[in-house]
Amino acid sequence: MDQRVKPSPDAIRRAREDNPKMRERDLAAQLGISEAELVAAHCGVGVVRVEPRVDDLLTGLEAVGEVMALTRNESAVHEKIGVYDKVVTGNHNAMVLGENIDLRIFPKIWAHGFAVEKRDGGEIRRSLQFFDAAGEAVHKVHLRPASNLYAYQKLVANLESSNQEPTIAIASSEPEGGGERQGSVASIDDLRNRWSRLTDVHQFFGMLKTLKLSRREAVRMVGQDFAWLLDKGAVSAMFHHAAEGEMPIMCFVGNRGCIQIHSGPIKSVKPMGPWINVVDETFHLHLRTDHIHEVWAVRKPTKDGHVTSLEAYDANGGMIIQFFGKRHEGESEREDWRFLAENLPRIPSPTAA
């Protein structure tokens, strides 16, 4: 956000009318406001403010049926078509474990919510949009022709806020993806010892927290038997190899409030300028390859043998996107995925951060 005087809600709405084709995120940046402020300015004009009550949202979405779930960060947009089912609610962590829509949600990050209606010719496009305290999008749900409109309207009415003012208070933004931490005194020996004793990939975050390390600091420190640096084109190469071999992968894109996962093969990979796009029937991914600063292959021990991830980081050390070979708990890693990850082009590793 820059330091200009912020435009009034009327001025924001006029700018939207004058730039009907511009993406909300880009228009907000041009106006020097957050995307949430842009949406909030339309309260009463196609927008209803809703409470970001994640448990009520997830259980209510089950009845809405087929929708498109969207989670993004600055460099990647992850879209999945499916239904919200196998919902697990919780104040600290919530999950959707459906076949197509697979989410890990951190409700305390969700600060603002809106139900949005946009007219597109003779059609009305409806969505639920949620943002963090800084006004950055954490998750969006877009209705589709097969969605149950009555269930959606009932959900919006249930979540509707008593506050329908066209402005919101915005907190200062934090670096997306975590960035680099300060104050770690972890030694390489301590890191390697703890890393080698992992039995589950979900223990990795706890290890980083204990050692006060960011992910990128840890992969730079640990040594090439556990993590090695790849050429920046490795992600694009992986996409093409996986599509050609019909290899089922897991693709994670997240922000501070939500992580969205695709599990399965990919088919249609289409580069376009700096973007690489996956355009499949129920999965769309848009990745800014020019934002990729480093790509690492990372090996983590588990009780089922080690598993290998492909991790792309931005220039601030934040995670853009992460990949695994598709597997279930109790299964060993796919041999074709391991072979691919271990044979992508490597480059010499930088010195430890």
Coordinates of C-alpha atoms in Angstrom, one line a residue:
M1 CA 0.0 0.0 0.0
D2 CA 1.3 3.5 -0.8
Q3 CA 0.9 6.6 1.3
R4 CA -1.6 8.5 -0.9
V5 CA -4.9 9.6 0.6
K6 CA -7.3 6.8 0.1
P7 CA -10.2 7.4 -2.3
S8 CA -13.7 7.5 -1.0
P9 CA -16.2 4.7 -1.6
D10 CA -17.8 6.8 -4.3
A11 CA -14.5 7.3 -6.0
I12 CA -13.7 3.6 -5.8
R13 CA -17.0 2.7 -7.4
R14 CA -16.5 5.2 -10.2
A15 CA -13.0 3.8 -10.8
R16 CA -14.6 0.3 -11.0
E17 CA -17.2 1.6 -13.6
D18 CA -14.4 3.3 -15.6
N19 CA -12.3 0.1 -15.6
P20 CA -14.9 -2.7 -16.0
K21 CA -12.4 -5.3 -17.4
M22 CA -9.5 -4.7 -14.9
R23 CA -9.0 -7.4 -12.3
E24 CA -10.0 -6.3 -8.8
R25 CA -6.5 -7.0 -7.4
D26 CA -4.9 -4.8 -10.1
L27 CA -7.4 -2.0 -9.8
A28 CA -7.0 -1.9 -6.0
A29 CA -3.2 -1.7 -6.4
Q30 CA -3.6 1.2 -8.9
L31 CA -5.9 3.0 -6.4
G32 CA -3.5 2.5 -3.5
I33 CA -6.0 0.4 -1.5
S34 CA -6.4 -3.3 -0.6
E35 CA -8.7 -5.6 -2.6
A36 CA -11.0 -5.9 0.5
E37 CA -11.4 -2.1 0.5
L38 CA -12.3 -2.2 -3.2
V39 CA -15.0 -4.8 -2.5
A40 CA -16.3 -3.1 0.7
A41 CA -16.9 0.1 -1.2
H42 CA -19.7 -1.7 -3.1
C43 CA -21.6 -2.7 0.1
G44 CA -25.3 -2.0 -0.8
V45 CA -24.4 -2.0 -4.5
G46 CA -24.2 -5.7 -5.3
V47 CA -22.2 -6.5 -2.2
V48 CA -23.3 -7.7 1.2
R49 CA -20.8 -7.8 4.1
V50 CA -20.8 -11.3 5.8
E51 CA -19.2 -12.5 9.0
P52 CA -16.1 -14.7 8.4
R53 CA -17.4 -17.5 10.6
V54 CA -15.5 -20.3 9.0
D55 CA -17.3 -23.2 10.6
D56 CA -20.8 -21.9 9.6
L57 CA -19.5 -21.1 6.1
L58 CA -18.0 -24.6 5.5
T59 CA -21.1 -26.5 6.8
G60 CA -23.4 -24.2 4.9
L61 CA -21.4 -24.6 1.6
E62 CA -22.1 -28.4 1.7
A63 CA -25.7 -27.7 0.6
V64 CA -24.7 -25.3 -2.1
G65 CA -23.3 -28.2 -4.3
E66 CA -20.9 -27.6 -7.1
V67 CA -18.8 -24.4 -6.9
M68 CA -15.3 -23.2 -7.8
A69 CA -12.9 -22.8 -4.9
L70 CA -10.1 -20.3 -5.4
T71 CA -7.0 -19.7 -3.2
R72 CA -4.1 -17.6 -4.3
N73 CA -1.0 -15.7 -3.3
E74 CA 0.9 -13.0 -5.1
S75 CA 2.4 -15.5 -7.6
A76 CA 0.0 -18.4 -8.0
V77 CA -3.8 -18.9 -8.4
H78 CA -5.3 -22.3 -7.6
E79 CA -8.8 -23.1 -8.7
K80 CA -10.8 -26.3 -8.1
I81 CA -14.3 -27.2 -9.2
G82 CA -16.2 -29.5 -6.9
V83 CA -18.3 -29.6 -3.7
Y84 CA -17.4 -28.8 -0.1
D85 CA -17.8 -32.1 1.7
K86 CA -15.9 -34.0 4.4
V87 CA -15.8 -30.8 6.4
V88 CA -13.8 -30.7 9.7
T89 CA -14.5 -27.6 11.7
G90 CA -12.2 -26.0 14.4
N91 CA -11.2 -22.7 15.8
H92 CA -7.5 -23.0 15.1
N93 CA -7.6 -25.3 12.0
A94 CA -10.5 -26.3 9.8
M95 CA -10.4 -28.7 6.8
V96 CA -12.3 -29.7 3.7
L97 CA -11.3 -33.2 2.6
G98 CA -13.4 -33.7 -0.4
E99 CA -12.3 -35.5 -3.6
N100 CA -11.8 -32.3 -5.5
I101 CA -11.9 -29.5 -2.9
D102 CA -9.2 -30.1 -0.4
L103 CA -8.4 -27.2 2.0
R104 CA -6.5 -26.4 5.2
I105 CA -7.9 -23.3 6.8
F106 CA -6.6 -21.1 9.6
P107 CA -9.8 -19.2 10.7
K108 CA -8.1 -16.6 12.9
I109 CA -6.6 -15.1 9.8
W110 CA -10.0 -14.5 8.2
A111 CA -11.0 -11.0 9.1
H112 CA -13.4 -9.7 6.4
G113 CA -16.1 -11.4 4.2
F114 CA -18.4 -10.4 1.4
A115 CA -21.1 -11.9 -0.8
V116 CA -20.6 -10.4 -4.2
E117 CA -22.9 -10.2 -7.2
K118 CA -21.6 -8.9 -10.6
R119 CA -23.6 -8.6 -13.7
D120 CA -21.9 -9.9 -16.8
G121 CA -24.2 -9.2 -19.8
G122 CA -27.4 -11.0 -19.0
E123 CA -25.8 -13.2 -16.4
I124 CA -25.2 -12.6 -12.6
R125 CA -22.0 -14.0 -11.2
R126 CA -22.1 -14.7 -7.5
S127 CA -19.2 -15.3 -5.1
L128 CA -18.2 -15.3 -1.5
Q129 CA -14.9 -13.5 -0.9
F130 CA -12.8 -13.5 2.3
F131 CA -9.8 -11.4 3.3
D132 CA -7.2 -11.1 6.1
A133 CA -6.8 -8.1 8.3
A134 CA -4.5 -6.4 5.7
G135 CA -7.2 -6.8 3.1
E136 CA -5.4 -9.5 1.2
A137 CA -7.6 -12.3 -0.3
V138 CA -7.4 -15.6 1.6
H139 CA -10.2 -17.6 -0.2
K140 CA -13.0 -17.2 -2.6
V141 CA -16.0 -19.4 -3.6
H142 CA -17.6 -18.8 -7.0
L143 CA -21.0 -20.2 -7.8
R144 CA -21.5 -22.3 -11.0
P145 CA -24.6 -23.1 -13.1
A146 CA -25.1 -26.3 -11.1
S147 CA -24.9 -24.5 -7.7
N148 CA -28.0 -24.6 -5.4
L149 CA -28.9 -20.9 -5.4
Y150 CA -31.5 -21.3 -2.6
A151 CA -28.9 -22.9 -0.3
Y152 CA -26.4 -20.1 -1.2
Q153 CA -28.9 -17.3 -0.4
K154 CA -29.8 -19.0 2.9
L155 CA -26.1 -19.2 3.8
V156 CA -25.6 -15.5 2.9
A157 CA -28.6 -14.5 5.1
N158 CA -27.1 -16.6 8.0
L159 CA -23.7 -14.9 7.7
E160 CA -24.9 -11.4 6.9
S161 CA -23.3 -8.8 9.1
S162 CA -25.1 -6.0 10.9
N163 CA -22.4 -3.6 9.7
Q164 CA -22.9 -2.8 6.0
E165 CA -20.7 0.3 5.9
P166 CA -18.7 0.7 2.6
T167 CA -15.4 1.1 4.4
I168 CA -13.3 -1.2 6.5
A169 CA -10.3 -0.8 8.9
I170 CA -7.1 -2.3 7.4
A171 CA -4.1 -3.5 9.4
S172 CA -0.5 -3.3 8.1
S173 CA 0.4 -6.2 5.8
E174 CA 2.8 -9.0 6.6
P175 CA 5.1 -10.6 4.1
E176 CA 3.2 -13.4 2.3
G177 CA 4.7 -16.9 2.7
G178 CA 6.5 -16.2 5.9
G179 CA 9.7 -14.7 4.6
E180 CA 12.9 -14.9 6.6
R181 CA 12.9 -15.1 10.4
Q182 CA 15.1 -13.2 12.8
G183 CA 17.0 -14.4 15.8
S184 CA 17.5 -18.1 15.1
V185 CA 20.6 -19.6 16.7
A186 CA 20.0 -23.1 15.2
S187 CA 23.1 -25.1 14.3
I188 CA 23.4 -27.2 11.2
D189 CA 24.0 -30.2 13.4
D190 CA 20.9 -29.6 15.4
L191 CA 18.8 -29.1 12.3
R192 CA 20.2 -32.2 10.6
N193 CA 19.6 -34.3 13.8
R194 CA 16.0 -33.2 14.1
W195 CA 15.4 -33.4 10.4
S196 CA 16.7 -37.0 10.2
R197 CA 14.3 -38.1 13.0
L198 CA 11.1 -36.9 11.3
T199 CA 8.5 -39.6 10.9
D200 CA 5.7 -37.5 9.3
V201 CA 5.8 -34.5 6.9
H202 CA 3.4 -32.6 9.2
Q203 CA 6.2 -32.5 11.9
F204 CA 8.3 -30.3 9.7
F205 CA 6.5 -27.0 10.7
G206 CA 6.9 -27.7 14.4
M207 CA 10.6 -28.4 13.8
L208 CA 11.0 -25.0 12.1
K209 CA 9.1 -23.2 14.8
T210 CA 11.3 -24.8 17.5
L211 CA 14.5 -23.8 15.7
K212 CA 13.1 -20.3 14.7
L213 CA 13.9 -21.0 11.0
S214 CA 12.0 -20.2 7.9
R215 CA 11.5 -23.0 5.4
R216 CA 14.0 -21.5 3.0
E217 CA 16.7 -21.0 5.7
A218 CA 16.2 -24.6 6.7
V219 CA 16.6 -26.0 3.1
R220 CA 19.7 -23.9 2.5
M221 CA 21.3 -25.1 5.8
V222 CA 20.5 -28.8 5.9
G223 CA 22.8 -30.2 3.3
Q224 CA 22.3 -31.7 -0.2
D225 CA 21.3 -35.2 1.1
F226 CA 18.1 -33.6 2.3
A227 CA 17.6 -30.5 0.0
W228 CA 19.2 -29.5 -3.3
L229 CA 18.8 -26.4 -5.5
L230 CA 17.2 -26.8 -8.9
D231 CA 17.2 -24.7 -12.0
K232 CA 14.4 -22.1 -12.0
G233 CA 12.8 -23.9 -15.0
A234 CA 12.4 -27.1 -13.0
V235 CA 8.7 -26.4 -12.2
S236 CA 7.8 -26.0 -15.8
A237 CA 9.8 -29.1 -16.7
M238 CA 8.0 -31.0 -14.0
F239 CA 4.6 -30.0 -15.3
H240 CA 5.4 -31.2 -18.8
H241 CA 6.9 -34.5 -17.7
A242 CA 3.9 -35.1 -15.3
A243 CA 1.4 -34.3 -18.0
E244 CA 3.1 -36.5 -20.6
G245 CA 3.4 -39.4 -18.2
E246 CA -0.1 -38.9 -16.7
M247 CA 1.6 -38.9 -13.3
P248 CA -0.7 -38.0 -10.4
I249 CA 0.8 -35.2 -8.3
M250 CA -0.2 -33.1 -5.3
C251 CA -0.1 -29.3 -5.9
F252 CA -0.3 -26.9 -2.9
V253 CA -0.9 -23.1 -3.1
G254 CA -1.5 -21.1 0.0
N255 CA -1.4 -17.9 1.9
R256 CA -1.6 -17.1 5.6
G257 CA -5.3 -18.1 5.9
C258 CA -5.8 -21.0 3.5
I259 CA -3.9 -23.8 1.7
Q260 CA -5.6 -25.4 -1.3
I261 CA -4.5 -28.8 -2.7
H262 CA -5.0 -30.6 -6.0
S263 CA -4.4 -34.3 -6.0
G264 CA -4.3 -36.2 -9.3
P265 CA -2.9 -36.1 -12.8
I266 CA -2.6 -32.9 -14.9
K267 CA -3.3 -32.9 -18.6
S268 CA -3.3 -29.5 -20.3
V269 CA -0.2 -27.3 -19.6
K270 CA -0.1 -24.0 -21.5
P271 CA 2.6 -21.4 -21.1
M272 CA 1.6 -17.8 -21.8
G273 CA 4.1 -15.0 -21.3
P274 CA 5.5 -15.2 -17.8
W275 CA 2.6 -17.5 -16.8
I276 CA 2.4 -21.3 -16.9
N277 CA -1.2 -22.5 -16.8
V278 CA -2.8 -25.8 -16.1
V279 CA -6.3 -25.8 -17.7
D280 CA -8.0 -29.1 -16.9
E281 CA -11.7 -30.0 -16.4
T282 CA -11.8 -29.4 -12.6
F283 CA -8.4 -27.9 -11.9
H284 CA -7.0 -24.6 -13.1
L285 CA -3.6 -23.2 -12.0
H286 CA -1.9 -20.0 -13.0
L287 CA 1.7 -19.6 -11.9
R288 CA 4.0 -16.5 -12.5
T289 CA 7.3 -18.2 -13.4
D290 CA 9.1 -14.8 -13.4
H291 CA 8.3 -14.6 -9.6
I292 CA 10.3 -17.8 -8.9
H293 CA 13.6 -16.9 -7.2
E294 CA 14.6 -20.4 -6.1
V295 CA 13.4 -24.0 -6.6
W296 CA 14.4 -26.7 -4.2
A297 CA 13.9 -30.4 -4.1
V298 CA 13.4 -31.4 -0.5
R299 CA 13.6 -34.9 1.0
K300 CA 11.8 -35.6 4.3
P301 CA 12.0 -38.9 6.3
T302 CA 8.6 -40.5 7.2
K303 CA 7.7 -43.8 8.7
D304 CA 6.9 -44.9 5.2
G305 CA 10.3 -44.0 3.8
H306 CA 11.4 -40.5 2.6
V307 CA 9.2 -38.3 0.5
T308 CA 10.4 -35.7 -2.0
S309 CA 8.8 -32.3 -2.5
L310 CA 9.4 -29.6 -5.1
E311 CA 9.2 -26.1 -3.6
A312 CA 9.3 -22.7 -5.3
Y313 CA 10.2 -19.6 -3.4
D314 CA 9.9 -15.9 -4.2
A315 CA 12.7 -13.3 -3.7
N316 CA 11.5 -12.7 -0.1
G317 CA 11.9 -16.3 0.8
G318 CA 8.1 -16.9 0.8
M319 CA 6.7 -20.2 -0.5
I320 CA 4.9 -19.8 -3.8
I321 CA 3.9 -23.4 -4.6
Q322 CA 4.8 -26.9 -3.5
F323 CA 4.4 -30.3 -5.1
F324 CA 4.6 -34.0 -4.1
G325 CA 3.8 -37.2 -5.9
K326 CA 0.3 -38.2 -5.0
R327 CA 0.3 -40.7 -2.1
H328 CA -1.9 -41.6 0.9
E329 CA -0.8 -42.1 4.5
G330 CA 0.9 -45.5 4.9
E331 CA 2.0 -45.6 1.3
S332 CA 5.6 -45.2 0.1
E333 CA 6.5 -42.5 -2.4
R334 CA 5.8 -43.1 -6.1
E335 CA 8.9 -44.3 -7.9
D336 CA 8.1 -42.2 -11.0
W337 CA 7.8 -39.0 -9.0
R338 CA 11.0 -39.7 -7.0
F339 CA 12.9 -40.4 -10.3
L340 CA 11.5 -37.1 -11.8
A341 CA 12.4 -35.0 -8.7
E342 CA 15.9 -36.5 -8.5
N343 CA 16.6 -35.9 -12.2
L344 CA 15.5 -32.3 -12.7
P345 CA 18.4 -30.0 -13.6
R346 CA 20.4 -29.0 -10.5
I347 CA 22.5 -25.9 -9.8
P348 CA 25.2 -25.4 -7.1
S349 CA 23.6 -24.5 -3.8
P350 CA 24.1 -21.1 -2.2
T351 CA 25.9 -20.8 1.1
A352 CA 23.7 -21.3 4.2
A353 CA 21.5 -18.4 5.1

